[in-house]
PDB file of N, CA and C in Angstrom:
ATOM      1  N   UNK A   1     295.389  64.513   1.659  1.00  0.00           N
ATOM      2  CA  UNK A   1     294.660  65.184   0.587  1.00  0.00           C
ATOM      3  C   UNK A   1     295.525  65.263  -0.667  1.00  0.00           C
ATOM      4  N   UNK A   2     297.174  65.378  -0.184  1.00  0.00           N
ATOM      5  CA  UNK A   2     297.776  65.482  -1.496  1.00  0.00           C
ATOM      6  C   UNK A   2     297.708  64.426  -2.308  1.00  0.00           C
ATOM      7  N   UNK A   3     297.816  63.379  -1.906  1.00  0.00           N
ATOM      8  CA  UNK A   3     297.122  61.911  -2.588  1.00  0.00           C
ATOM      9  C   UNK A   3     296.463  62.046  -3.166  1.00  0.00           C
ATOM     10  N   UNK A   4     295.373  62.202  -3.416  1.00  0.00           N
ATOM     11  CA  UNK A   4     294.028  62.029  -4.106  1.00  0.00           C
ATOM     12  C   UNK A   4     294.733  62.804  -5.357  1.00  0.00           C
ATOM     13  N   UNK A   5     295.095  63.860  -5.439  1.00  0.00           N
ATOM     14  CA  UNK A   5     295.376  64.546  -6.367  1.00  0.00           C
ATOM     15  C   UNK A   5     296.344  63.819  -7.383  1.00  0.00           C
ATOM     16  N   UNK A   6     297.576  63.052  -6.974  1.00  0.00           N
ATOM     17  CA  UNK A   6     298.758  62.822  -7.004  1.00  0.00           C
ATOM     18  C   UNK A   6     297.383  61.123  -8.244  1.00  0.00           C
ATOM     19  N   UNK A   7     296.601  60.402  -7.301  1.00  0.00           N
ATOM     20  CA  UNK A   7     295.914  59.211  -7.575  1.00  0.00           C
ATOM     21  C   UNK A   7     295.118  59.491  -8.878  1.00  0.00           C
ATOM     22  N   UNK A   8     294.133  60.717  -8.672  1.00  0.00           N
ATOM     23  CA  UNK A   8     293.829  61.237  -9.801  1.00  0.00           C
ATOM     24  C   UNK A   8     294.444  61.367 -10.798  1.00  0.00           C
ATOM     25  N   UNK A   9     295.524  62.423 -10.829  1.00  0.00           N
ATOM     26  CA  UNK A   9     296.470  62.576 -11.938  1.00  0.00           C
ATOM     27  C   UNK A   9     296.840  61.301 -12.787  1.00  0.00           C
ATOM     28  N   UNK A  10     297.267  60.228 -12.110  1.00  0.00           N
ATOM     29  CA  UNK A  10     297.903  59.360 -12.781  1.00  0.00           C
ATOM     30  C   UNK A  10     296.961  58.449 -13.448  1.00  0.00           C
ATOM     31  N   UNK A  11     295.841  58.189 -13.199  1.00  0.00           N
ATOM     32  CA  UNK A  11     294.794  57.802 -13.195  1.00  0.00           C
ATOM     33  C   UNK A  11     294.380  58.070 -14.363  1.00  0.00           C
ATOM     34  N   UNK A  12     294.285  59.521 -14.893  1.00  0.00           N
ATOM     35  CA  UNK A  12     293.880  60.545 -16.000  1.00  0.00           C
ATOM     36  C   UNK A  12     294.836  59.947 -17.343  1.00  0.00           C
ATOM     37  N   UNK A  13     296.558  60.175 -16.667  1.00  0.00           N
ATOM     38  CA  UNK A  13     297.653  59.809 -17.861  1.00  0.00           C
ATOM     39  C   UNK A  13     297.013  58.028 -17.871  1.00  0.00           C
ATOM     40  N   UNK A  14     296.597  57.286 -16.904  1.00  0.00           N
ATOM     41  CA  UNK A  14     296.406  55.864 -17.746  1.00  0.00           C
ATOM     42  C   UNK A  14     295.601  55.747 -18.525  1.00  0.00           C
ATOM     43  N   UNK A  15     294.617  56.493 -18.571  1.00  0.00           N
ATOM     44  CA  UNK A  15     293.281  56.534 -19.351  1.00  0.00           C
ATOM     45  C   UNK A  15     293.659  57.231 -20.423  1.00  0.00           C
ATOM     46  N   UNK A  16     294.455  57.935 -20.707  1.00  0.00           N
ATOM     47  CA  UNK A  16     294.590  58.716 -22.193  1.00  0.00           C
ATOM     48  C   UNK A  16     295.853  57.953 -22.600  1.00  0.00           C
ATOM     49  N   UNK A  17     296.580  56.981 -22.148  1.00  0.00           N
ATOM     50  CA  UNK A  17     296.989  55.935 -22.679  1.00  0.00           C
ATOM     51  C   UNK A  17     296.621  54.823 -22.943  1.00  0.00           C
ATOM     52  N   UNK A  18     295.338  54.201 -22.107  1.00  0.00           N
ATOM     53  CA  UNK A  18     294.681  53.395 -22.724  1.00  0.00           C
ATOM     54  C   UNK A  18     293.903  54.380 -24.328  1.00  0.00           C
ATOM     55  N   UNK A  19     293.379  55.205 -24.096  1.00  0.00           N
ATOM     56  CA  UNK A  19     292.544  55.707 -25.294  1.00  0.00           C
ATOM     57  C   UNK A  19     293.445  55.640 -26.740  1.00  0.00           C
ATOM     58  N   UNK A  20     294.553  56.102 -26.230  1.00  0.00           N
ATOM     59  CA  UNK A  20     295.708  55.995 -27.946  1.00  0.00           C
ATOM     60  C   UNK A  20     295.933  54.142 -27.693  1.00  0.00           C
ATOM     61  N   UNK A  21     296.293  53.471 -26.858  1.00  0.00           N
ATOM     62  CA  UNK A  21     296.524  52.020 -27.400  1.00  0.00           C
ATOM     63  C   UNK A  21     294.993  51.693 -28.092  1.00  0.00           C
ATOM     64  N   UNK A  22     293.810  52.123 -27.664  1.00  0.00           N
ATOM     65  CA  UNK A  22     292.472  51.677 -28.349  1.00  0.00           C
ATOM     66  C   UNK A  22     292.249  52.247 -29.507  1.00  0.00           C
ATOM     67  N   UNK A  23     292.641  53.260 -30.009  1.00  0.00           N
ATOM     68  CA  UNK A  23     292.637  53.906 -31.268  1.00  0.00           C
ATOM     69  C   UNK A  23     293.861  53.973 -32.172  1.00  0.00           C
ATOM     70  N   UNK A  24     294.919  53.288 -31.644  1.00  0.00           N
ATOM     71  CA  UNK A  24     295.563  53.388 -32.800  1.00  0.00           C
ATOM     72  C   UNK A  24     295.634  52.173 -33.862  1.00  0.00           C
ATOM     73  N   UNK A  25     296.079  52.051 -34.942  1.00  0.00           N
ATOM     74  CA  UNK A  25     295.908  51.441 -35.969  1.00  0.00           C
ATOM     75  C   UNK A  25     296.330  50.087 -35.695  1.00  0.00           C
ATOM     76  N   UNK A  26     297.151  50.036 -35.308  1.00  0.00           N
ATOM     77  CA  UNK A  26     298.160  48.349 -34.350  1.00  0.00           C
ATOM     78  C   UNK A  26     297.348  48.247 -32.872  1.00  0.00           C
ATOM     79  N   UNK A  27     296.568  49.000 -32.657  1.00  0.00           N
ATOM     80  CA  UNK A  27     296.704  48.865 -30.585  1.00  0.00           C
ATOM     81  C   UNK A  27     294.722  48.133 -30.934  1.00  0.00           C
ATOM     82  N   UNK A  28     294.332  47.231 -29.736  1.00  0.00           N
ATOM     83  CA  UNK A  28     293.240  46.732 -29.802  1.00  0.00           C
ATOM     84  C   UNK A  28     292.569  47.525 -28.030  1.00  0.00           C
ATOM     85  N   UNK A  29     291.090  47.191 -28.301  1.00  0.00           N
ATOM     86  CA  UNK A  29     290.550  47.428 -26.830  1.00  0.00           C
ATOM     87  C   UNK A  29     290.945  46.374 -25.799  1.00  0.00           C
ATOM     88  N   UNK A  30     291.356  45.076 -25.953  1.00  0.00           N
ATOM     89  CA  UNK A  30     291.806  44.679 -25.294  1.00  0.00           C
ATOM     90  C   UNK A  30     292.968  44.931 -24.296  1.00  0.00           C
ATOM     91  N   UNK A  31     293.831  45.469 -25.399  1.00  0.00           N
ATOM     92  CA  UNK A  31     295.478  46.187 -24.765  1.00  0.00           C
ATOM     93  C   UNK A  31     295.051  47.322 -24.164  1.00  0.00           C
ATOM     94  N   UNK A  32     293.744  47.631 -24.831  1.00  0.00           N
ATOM     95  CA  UNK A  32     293.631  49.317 -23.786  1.00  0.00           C
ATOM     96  C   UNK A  32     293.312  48.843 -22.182  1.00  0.00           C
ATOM     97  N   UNK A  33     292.671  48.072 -22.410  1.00  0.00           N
ATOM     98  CA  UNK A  33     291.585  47.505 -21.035  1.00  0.00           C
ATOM     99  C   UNK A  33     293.105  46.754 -19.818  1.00  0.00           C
ATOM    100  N   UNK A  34     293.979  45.831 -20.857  1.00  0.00           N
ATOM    101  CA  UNK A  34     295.504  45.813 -19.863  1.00  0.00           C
ATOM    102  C   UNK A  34     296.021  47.066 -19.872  1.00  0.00           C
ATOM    103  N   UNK A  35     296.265  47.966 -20.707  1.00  0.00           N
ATOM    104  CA  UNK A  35     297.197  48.896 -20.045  1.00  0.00           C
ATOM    105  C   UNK A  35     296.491  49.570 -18.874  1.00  0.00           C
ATOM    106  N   UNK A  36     295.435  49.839 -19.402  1.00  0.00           N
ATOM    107  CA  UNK A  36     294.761  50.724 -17.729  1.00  0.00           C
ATOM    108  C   UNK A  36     294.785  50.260 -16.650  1.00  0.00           C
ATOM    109  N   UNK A  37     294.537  48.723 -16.837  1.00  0.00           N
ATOM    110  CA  UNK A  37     294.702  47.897 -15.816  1.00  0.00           C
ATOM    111  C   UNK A  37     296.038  47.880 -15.029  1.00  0.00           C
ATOM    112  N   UNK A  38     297.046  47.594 -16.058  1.00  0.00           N
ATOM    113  CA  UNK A  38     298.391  47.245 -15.300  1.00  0.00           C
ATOM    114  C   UNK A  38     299.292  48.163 -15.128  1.00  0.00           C
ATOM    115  N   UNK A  39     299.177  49.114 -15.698  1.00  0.00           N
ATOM    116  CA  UNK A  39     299.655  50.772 -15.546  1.00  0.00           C
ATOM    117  C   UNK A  39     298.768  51.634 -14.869  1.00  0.00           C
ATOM    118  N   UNK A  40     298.067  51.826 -14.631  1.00  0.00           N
ATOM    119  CA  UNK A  40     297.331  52.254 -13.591  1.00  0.00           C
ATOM    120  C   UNK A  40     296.446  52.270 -12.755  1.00  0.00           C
ATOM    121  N   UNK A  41     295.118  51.195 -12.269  1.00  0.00           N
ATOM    122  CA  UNK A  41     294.235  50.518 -11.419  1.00  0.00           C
ATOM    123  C   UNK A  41     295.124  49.660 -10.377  1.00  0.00           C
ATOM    124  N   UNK A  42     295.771  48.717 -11.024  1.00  0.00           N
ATOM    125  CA  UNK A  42     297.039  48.183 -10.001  1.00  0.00           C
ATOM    126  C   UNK A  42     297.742  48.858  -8.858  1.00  0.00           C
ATOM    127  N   UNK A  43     298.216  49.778  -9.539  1.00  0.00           N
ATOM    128  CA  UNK A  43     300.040  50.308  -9.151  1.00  0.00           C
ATOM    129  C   UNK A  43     298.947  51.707  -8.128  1.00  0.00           C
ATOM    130  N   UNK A  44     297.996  51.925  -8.529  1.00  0.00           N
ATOM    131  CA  UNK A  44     297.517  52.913  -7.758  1.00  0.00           C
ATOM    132  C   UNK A  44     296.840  52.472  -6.594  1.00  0.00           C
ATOM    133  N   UNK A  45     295.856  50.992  -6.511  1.00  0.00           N
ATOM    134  CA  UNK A  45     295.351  50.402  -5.549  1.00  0.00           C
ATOM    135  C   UNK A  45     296.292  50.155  -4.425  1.00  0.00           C
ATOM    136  N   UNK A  46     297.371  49.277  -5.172  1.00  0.00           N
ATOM    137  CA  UNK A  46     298.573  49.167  -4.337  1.00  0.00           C
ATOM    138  C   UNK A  46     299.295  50.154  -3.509  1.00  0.00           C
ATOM    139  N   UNK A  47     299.261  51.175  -4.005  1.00  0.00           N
ATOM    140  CA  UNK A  47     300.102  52.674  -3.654  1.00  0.00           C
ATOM    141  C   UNK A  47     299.338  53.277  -1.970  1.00  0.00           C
ATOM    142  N   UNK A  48     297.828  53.021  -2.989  1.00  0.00           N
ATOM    143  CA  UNK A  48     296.474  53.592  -1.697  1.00  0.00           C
ATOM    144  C   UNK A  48     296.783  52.822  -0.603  1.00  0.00           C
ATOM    145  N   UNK A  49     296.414  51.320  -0.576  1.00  0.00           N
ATOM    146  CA  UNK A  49     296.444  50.535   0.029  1.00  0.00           C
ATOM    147  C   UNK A  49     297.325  50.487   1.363  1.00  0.00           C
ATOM    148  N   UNK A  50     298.865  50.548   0.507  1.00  0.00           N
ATOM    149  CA  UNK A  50     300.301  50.629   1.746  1.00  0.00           C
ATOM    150  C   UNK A  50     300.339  52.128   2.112  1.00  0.00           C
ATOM    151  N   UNK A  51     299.793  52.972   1.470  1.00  0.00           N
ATOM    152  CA  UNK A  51     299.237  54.514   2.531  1.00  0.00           C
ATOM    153  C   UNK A  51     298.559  54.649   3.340  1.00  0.00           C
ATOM    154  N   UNK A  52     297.298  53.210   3.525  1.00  0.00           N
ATOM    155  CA  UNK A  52     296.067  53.692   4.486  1.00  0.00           C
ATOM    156  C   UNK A  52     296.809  52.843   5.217  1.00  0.00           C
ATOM    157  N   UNK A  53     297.766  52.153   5.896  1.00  0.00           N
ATOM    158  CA  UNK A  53     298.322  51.093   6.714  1.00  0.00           C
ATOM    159  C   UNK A  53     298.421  51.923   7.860  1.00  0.00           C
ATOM    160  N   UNK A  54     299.056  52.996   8.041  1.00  0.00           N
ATOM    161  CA  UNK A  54     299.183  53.669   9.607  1.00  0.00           C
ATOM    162  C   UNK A  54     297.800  54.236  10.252  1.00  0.00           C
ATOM    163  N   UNK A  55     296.911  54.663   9.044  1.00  0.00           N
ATOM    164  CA  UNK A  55     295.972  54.735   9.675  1.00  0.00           C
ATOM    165  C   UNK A  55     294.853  54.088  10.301  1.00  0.00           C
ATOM    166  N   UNK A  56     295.191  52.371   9.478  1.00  0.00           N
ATOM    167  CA  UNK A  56     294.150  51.279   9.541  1.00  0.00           C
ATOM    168  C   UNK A  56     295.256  51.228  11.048  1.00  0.00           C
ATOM    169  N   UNK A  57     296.029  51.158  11.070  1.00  0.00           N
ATOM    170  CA  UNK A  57     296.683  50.790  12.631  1.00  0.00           C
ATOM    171  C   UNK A  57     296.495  51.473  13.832  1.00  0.00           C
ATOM    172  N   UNK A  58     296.432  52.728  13.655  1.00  0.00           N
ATOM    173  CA  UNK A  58     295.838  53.886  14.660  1.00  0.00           C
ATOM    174  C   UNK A  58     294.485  53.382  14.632  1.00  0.00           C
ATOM    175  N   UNK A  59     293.386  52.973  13.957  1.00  0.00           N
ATOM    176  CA  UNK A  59     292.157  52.800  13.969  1.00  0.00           C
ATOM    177  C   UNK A  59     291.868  51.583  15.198  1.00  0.00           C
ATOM    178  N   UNK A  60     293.058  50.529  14.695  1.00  0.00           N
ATOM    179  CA  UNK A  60     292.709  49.193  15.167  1.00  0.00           C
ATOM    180  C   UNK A  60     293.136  49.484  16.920  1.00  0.00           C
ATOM    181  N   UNK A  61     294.267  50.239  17.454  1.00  0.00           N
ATOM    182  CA  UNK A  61     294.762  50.818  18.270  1.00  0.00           C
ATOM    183  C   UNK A  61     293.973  51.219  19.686  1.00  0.00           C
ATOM    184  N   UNK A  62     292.725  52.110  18.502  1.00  0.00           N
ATOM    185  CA  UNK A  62     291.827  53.393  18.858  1.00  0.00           C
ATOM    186  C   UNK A  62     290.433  51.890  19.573  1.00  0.00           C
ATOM    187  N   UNK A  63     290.207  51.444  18.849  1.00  0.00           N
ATOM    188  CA  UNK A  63     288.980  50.130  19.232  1.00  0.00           C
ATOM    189  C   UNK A  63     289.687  49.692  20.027  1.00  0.00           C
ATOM    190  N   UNK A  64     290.762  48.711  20.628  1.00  0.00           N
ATOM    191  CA  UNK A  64     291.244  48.582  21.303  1.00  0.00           C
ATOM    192  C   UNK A  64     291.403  48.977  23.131  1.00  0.00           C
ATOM    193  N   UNK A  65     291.725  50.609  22.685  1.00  0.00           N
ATOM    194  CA  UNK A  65     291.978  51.038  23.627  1.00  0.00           C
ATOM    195  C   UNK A  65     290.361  51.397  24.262  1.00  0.00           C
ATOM    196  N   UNK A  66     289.627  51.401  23.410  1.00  0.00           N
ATOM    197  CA  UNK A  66     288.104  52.196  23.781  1.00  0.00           C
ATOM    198  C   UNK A  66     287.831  50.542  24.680  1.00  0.00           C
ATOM    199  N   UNK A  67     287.785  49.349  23.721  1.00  0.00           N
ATOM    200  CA  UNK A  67     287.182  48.638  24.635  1.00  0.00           C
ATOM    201  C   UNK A  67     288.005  47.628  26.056  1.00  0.00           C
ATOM    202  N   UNK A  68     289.007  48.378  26.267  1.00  0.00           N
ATOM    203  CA  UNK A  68     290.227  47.949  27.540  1.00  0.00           C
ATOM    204  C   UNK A  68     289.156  49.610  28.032  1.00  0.00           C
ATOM    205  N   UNK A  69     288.913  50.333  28.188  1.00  0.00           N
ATOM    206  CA  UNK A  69     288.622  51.373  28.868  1.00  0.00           C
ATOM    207  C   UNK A  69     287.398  50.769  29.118  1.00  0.00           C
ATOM    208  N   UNK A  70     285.812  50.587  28.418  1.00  0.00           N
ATOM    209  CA  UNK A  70     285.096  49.963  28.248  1.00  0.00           C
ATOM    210  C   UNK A  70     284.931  48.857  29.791  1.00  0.00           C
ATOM    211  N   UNK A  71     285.802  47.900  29.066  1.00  0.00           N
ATOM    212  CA  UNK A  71     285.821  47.052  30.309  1.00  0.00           C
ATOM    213  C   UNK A  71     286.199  47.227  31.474  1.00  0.00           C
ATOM    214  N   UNK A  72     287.394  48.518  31.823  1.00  0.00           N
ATOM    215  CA  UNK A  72     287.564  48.713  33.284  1.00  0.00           C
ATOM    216  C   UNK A  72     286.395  49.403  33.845  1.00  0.00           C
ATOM    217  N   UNK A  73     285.643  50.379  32.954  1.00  0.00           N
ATOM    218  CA  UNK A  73     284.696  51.195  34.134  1.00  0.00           C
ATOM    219  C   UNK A  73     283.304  50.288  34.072  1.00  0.00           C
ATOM    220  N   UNK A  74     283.661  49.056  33.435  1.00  0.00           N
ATOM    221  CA  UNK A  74     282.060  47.878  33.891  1.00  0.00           C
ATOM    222  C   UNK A  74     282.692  47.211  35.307  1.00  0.00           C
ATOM    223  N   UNK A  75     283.914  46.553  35.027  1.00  0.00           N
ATOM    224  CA  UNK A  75     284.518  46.215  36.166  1.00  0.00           C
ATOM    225  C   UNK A  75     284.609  47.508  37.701  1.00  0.00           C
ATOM    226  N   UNK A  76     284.627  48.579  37.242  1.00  0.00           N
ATOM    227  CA  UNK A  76     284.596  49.475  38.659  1.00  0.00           C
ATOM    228  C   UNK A  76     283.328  49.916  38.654  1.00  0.00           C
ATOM    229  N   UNK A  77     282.245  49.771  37.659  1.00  0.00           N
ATOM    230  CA  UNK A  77     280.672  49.760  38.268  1.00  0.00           C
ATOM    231  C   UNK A  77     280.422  48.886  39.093  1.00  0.00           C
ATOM    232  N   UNK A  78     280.619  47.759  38.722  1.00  0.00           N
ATOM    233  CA  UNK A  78     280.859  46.122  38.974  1.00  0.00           C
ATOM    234  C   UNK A  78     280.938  45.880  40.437  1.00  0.00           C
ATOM    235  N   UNK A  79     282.117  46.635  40.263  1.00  0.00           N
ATOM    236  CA  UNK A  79     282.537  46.749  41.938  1.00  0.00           C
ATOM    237  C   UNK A  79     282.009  47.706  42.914  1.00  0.00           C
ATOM    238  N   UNK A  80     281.914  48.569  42.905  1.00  0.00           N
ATOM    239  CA  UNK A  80     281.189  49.552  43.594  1.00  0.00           C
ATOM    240  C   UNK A  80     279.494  49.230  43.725  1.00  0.00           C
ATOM    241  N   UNK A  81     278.908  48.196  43.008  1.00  0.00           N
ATOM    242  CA  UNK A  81     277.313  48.738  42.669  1.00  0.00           C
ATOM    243  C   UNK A  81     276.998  47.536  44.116  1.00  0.00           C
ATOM    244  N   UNK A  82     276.201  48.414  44.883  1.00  0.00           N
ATOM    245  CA  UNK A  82     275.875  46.731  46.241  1.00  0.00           C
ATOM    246  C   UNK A  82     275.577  45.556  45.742  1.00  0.00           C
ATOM    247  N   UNK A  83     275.914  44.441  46.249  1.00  0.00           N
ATOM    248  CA  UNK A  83     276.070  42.862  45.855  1.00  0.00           C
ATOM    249  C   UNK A  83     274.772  42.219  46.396  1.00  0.00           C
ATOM    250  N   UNK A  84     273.819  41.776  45.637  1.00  0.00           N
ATOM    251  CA  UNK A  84     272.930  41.207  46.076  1.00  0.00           C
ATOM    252  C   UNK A  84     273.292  39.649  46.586  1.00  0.00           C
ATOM    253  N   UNK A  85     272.318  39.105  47.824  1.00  0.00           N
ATOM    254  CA  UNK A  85     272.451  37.663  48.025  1.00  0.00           C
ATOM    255  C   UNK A  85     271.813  36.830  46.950  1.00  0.00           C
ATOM    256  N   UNK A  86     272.741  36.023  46.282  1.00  0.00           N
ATOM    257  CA  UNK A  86     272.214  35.396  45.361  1.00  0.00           C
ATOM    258  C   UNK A  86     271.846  33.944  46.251  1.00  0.00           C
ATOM    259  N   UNK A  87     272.091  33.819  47.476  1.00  0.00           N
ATOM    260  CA  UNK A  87     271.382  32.465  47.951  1.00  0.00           C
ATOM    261  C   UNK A  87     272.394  31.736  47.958  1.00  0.00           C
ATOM    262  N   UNK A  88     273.379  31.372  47.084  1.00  0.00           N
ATOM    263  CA  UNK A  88     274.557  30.140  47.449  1.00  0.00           C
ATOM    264  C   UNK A  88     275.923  30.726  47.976  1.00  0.00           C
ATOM    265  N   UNK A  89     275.934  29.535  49.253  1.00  0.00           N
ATOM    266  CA  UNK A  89     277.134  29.831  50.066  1.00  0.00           C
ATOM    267  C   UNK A  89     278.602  30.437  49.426  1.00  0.00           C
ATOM    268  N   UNK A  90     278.973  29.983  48.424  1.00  0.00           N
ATOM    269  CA  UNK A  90     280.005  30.477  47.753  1.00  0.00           C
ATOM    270  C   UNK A  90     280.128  31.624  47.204  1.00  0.00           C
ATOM    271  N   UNK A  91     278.914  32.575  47.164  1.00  0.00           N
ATOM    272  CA  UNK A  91     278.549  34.004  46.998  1.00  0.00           C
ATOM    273  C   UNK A  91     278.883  34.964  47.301  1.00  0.00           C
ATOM    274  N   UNK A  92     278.906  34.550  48.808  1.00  0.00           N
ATOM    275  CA  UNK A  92     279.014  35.328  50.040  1.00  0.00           C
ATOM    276  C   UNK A  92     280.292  36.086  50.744  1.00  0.00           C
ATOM    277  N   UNK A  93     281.771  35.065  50.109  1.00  0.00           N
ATOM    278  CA  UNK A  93     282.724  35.287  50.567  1.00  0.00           C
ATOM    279  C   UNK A  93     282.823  33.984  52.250  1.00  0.00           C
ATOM    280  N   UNK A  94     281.989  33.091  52.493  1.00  0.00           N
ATOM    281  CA  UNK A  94     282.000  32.371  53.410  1.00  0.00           C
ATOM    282  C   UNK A  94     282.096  30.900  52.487  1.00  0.00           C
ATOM    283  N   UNK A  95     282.941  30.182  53.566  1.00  0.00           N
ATOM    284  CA  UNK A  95     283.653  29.077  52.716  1.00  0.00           C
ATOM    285  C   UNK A  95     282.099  27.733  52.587  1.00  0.00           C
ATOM    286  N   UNK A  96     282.166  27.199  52.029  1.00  0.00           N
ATOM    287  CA  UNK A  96     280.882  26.064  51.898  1.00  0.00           C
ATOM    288  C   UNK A  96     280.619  24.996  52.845  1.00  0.00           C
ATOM    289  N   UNK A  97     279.418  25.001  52.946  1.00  0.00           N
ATOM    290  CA  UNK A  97     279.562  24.210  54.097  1.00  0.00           C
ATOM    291  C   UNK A  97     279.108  22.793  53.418  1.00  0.00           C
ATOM    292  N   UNK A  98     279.722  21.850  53.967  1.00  0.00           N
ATOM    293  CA  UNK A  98     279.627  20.474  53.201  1.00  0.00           C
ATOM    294  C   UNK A  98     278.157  20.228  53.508  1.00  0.00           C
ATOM    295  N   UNK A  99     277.613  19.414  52.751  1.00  0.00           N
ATOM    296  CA  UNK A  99     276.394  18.846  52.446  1.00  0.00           C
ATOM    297  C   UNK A  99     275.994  17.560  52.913  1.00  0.00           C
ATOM    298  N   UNK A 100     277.014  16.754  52.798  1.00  0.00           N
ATOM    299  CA  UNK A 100     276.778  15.624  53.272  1.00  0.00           C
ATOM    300  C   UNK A 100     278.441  15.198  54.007  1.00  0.00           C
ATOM    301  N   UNK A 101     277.901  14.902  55.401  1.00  0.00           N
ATOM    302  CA  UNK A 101     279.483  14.738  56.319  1.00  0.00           C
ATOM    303  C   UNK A 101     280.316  13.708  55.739  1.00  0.00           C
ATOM    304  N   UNK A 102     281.307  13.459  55.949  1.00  0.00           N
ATOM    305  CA  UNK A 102     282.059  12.287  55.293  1.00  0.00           C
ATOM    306  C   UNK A 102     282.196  11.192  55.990  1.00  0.00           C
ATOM    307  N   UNK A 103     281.982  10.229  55.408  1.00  0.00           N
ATOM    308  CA  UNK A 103     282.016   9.287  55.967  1.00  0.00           C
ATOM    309  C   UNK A 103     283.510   8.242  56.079  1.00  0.00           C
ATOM    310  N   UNK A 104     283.749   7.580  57.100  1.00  0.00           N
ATOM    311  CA  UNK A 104     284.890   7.206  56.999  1.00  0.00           C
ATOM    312  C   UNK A 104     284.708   5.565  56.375  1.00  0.00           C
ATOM    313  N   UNK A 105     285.963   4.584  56.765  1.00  0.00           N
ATOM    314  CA  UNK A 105     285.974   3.264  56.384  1.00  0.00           C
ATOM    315  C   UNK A 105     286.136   2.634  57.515  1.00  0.00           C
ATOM    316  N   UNK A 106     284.875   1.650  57.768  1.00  0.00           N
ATOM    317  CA  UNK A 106     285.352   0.674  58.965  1.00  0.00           C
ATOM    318  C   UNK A 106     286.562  -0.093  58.891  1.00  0.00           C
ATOM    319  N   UNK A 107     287.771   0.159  59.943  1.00  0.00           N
ATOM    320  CA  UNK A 107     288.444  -0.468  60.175  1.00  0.00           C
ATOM    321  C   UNK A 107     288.629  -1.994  60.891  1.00  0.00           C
TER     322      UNK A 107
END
């Protein structure tokens, strides 16, 4: 919260320094429109930006961990819920039974 205040503030001093570079007798709106820009929209985006980093990381952390949790209690529904016969031998836990016997090579 102290941020905002701290972002504001400075925010305020760029803008009443752009306003004297736009009004004074030598200064143009152009220079006002860079100074606000490069004295304060910049340096403050930037400032915000590398402040929200621990929290964009706790966030990314937080999804993470929800969907590793997520996936274990589908996997232990998964497991626990009775196993229907789906019909093919390999289903079952019983090994396959060949289909067609093998044939050898006349010697």
């Amino acid at each position: 919260m102290f941020i905002h205040l701290i972002v504001i503030g400075w925010l305020y001093v760029t803008v009443m320094m752009a306003v004297a570079e736009a009004t004074n007798t030598t200064g143009t709106v152009l220079g006002a429109i860079f100074t606000f820009l490069l004295y304060g929209l910049a340096p403050v985006a930037l400032v915000v930006y590398l402040m929200g980093t621990p929290g964009r990381r706790r966030a990314i952390k937080q999804r993470e961990a929800d969907a590793q949790e997520a996936a274990c209690r589908a996997a232990a529904e998964a497991a626990t819920a009775t196993k229907e016969d789906s019909g093919l031998p390999d289903q079952r836990g019983e090994a396959p039974a060949d289909a067609v016997p093998p044939v050898r090579k006349e010697q």
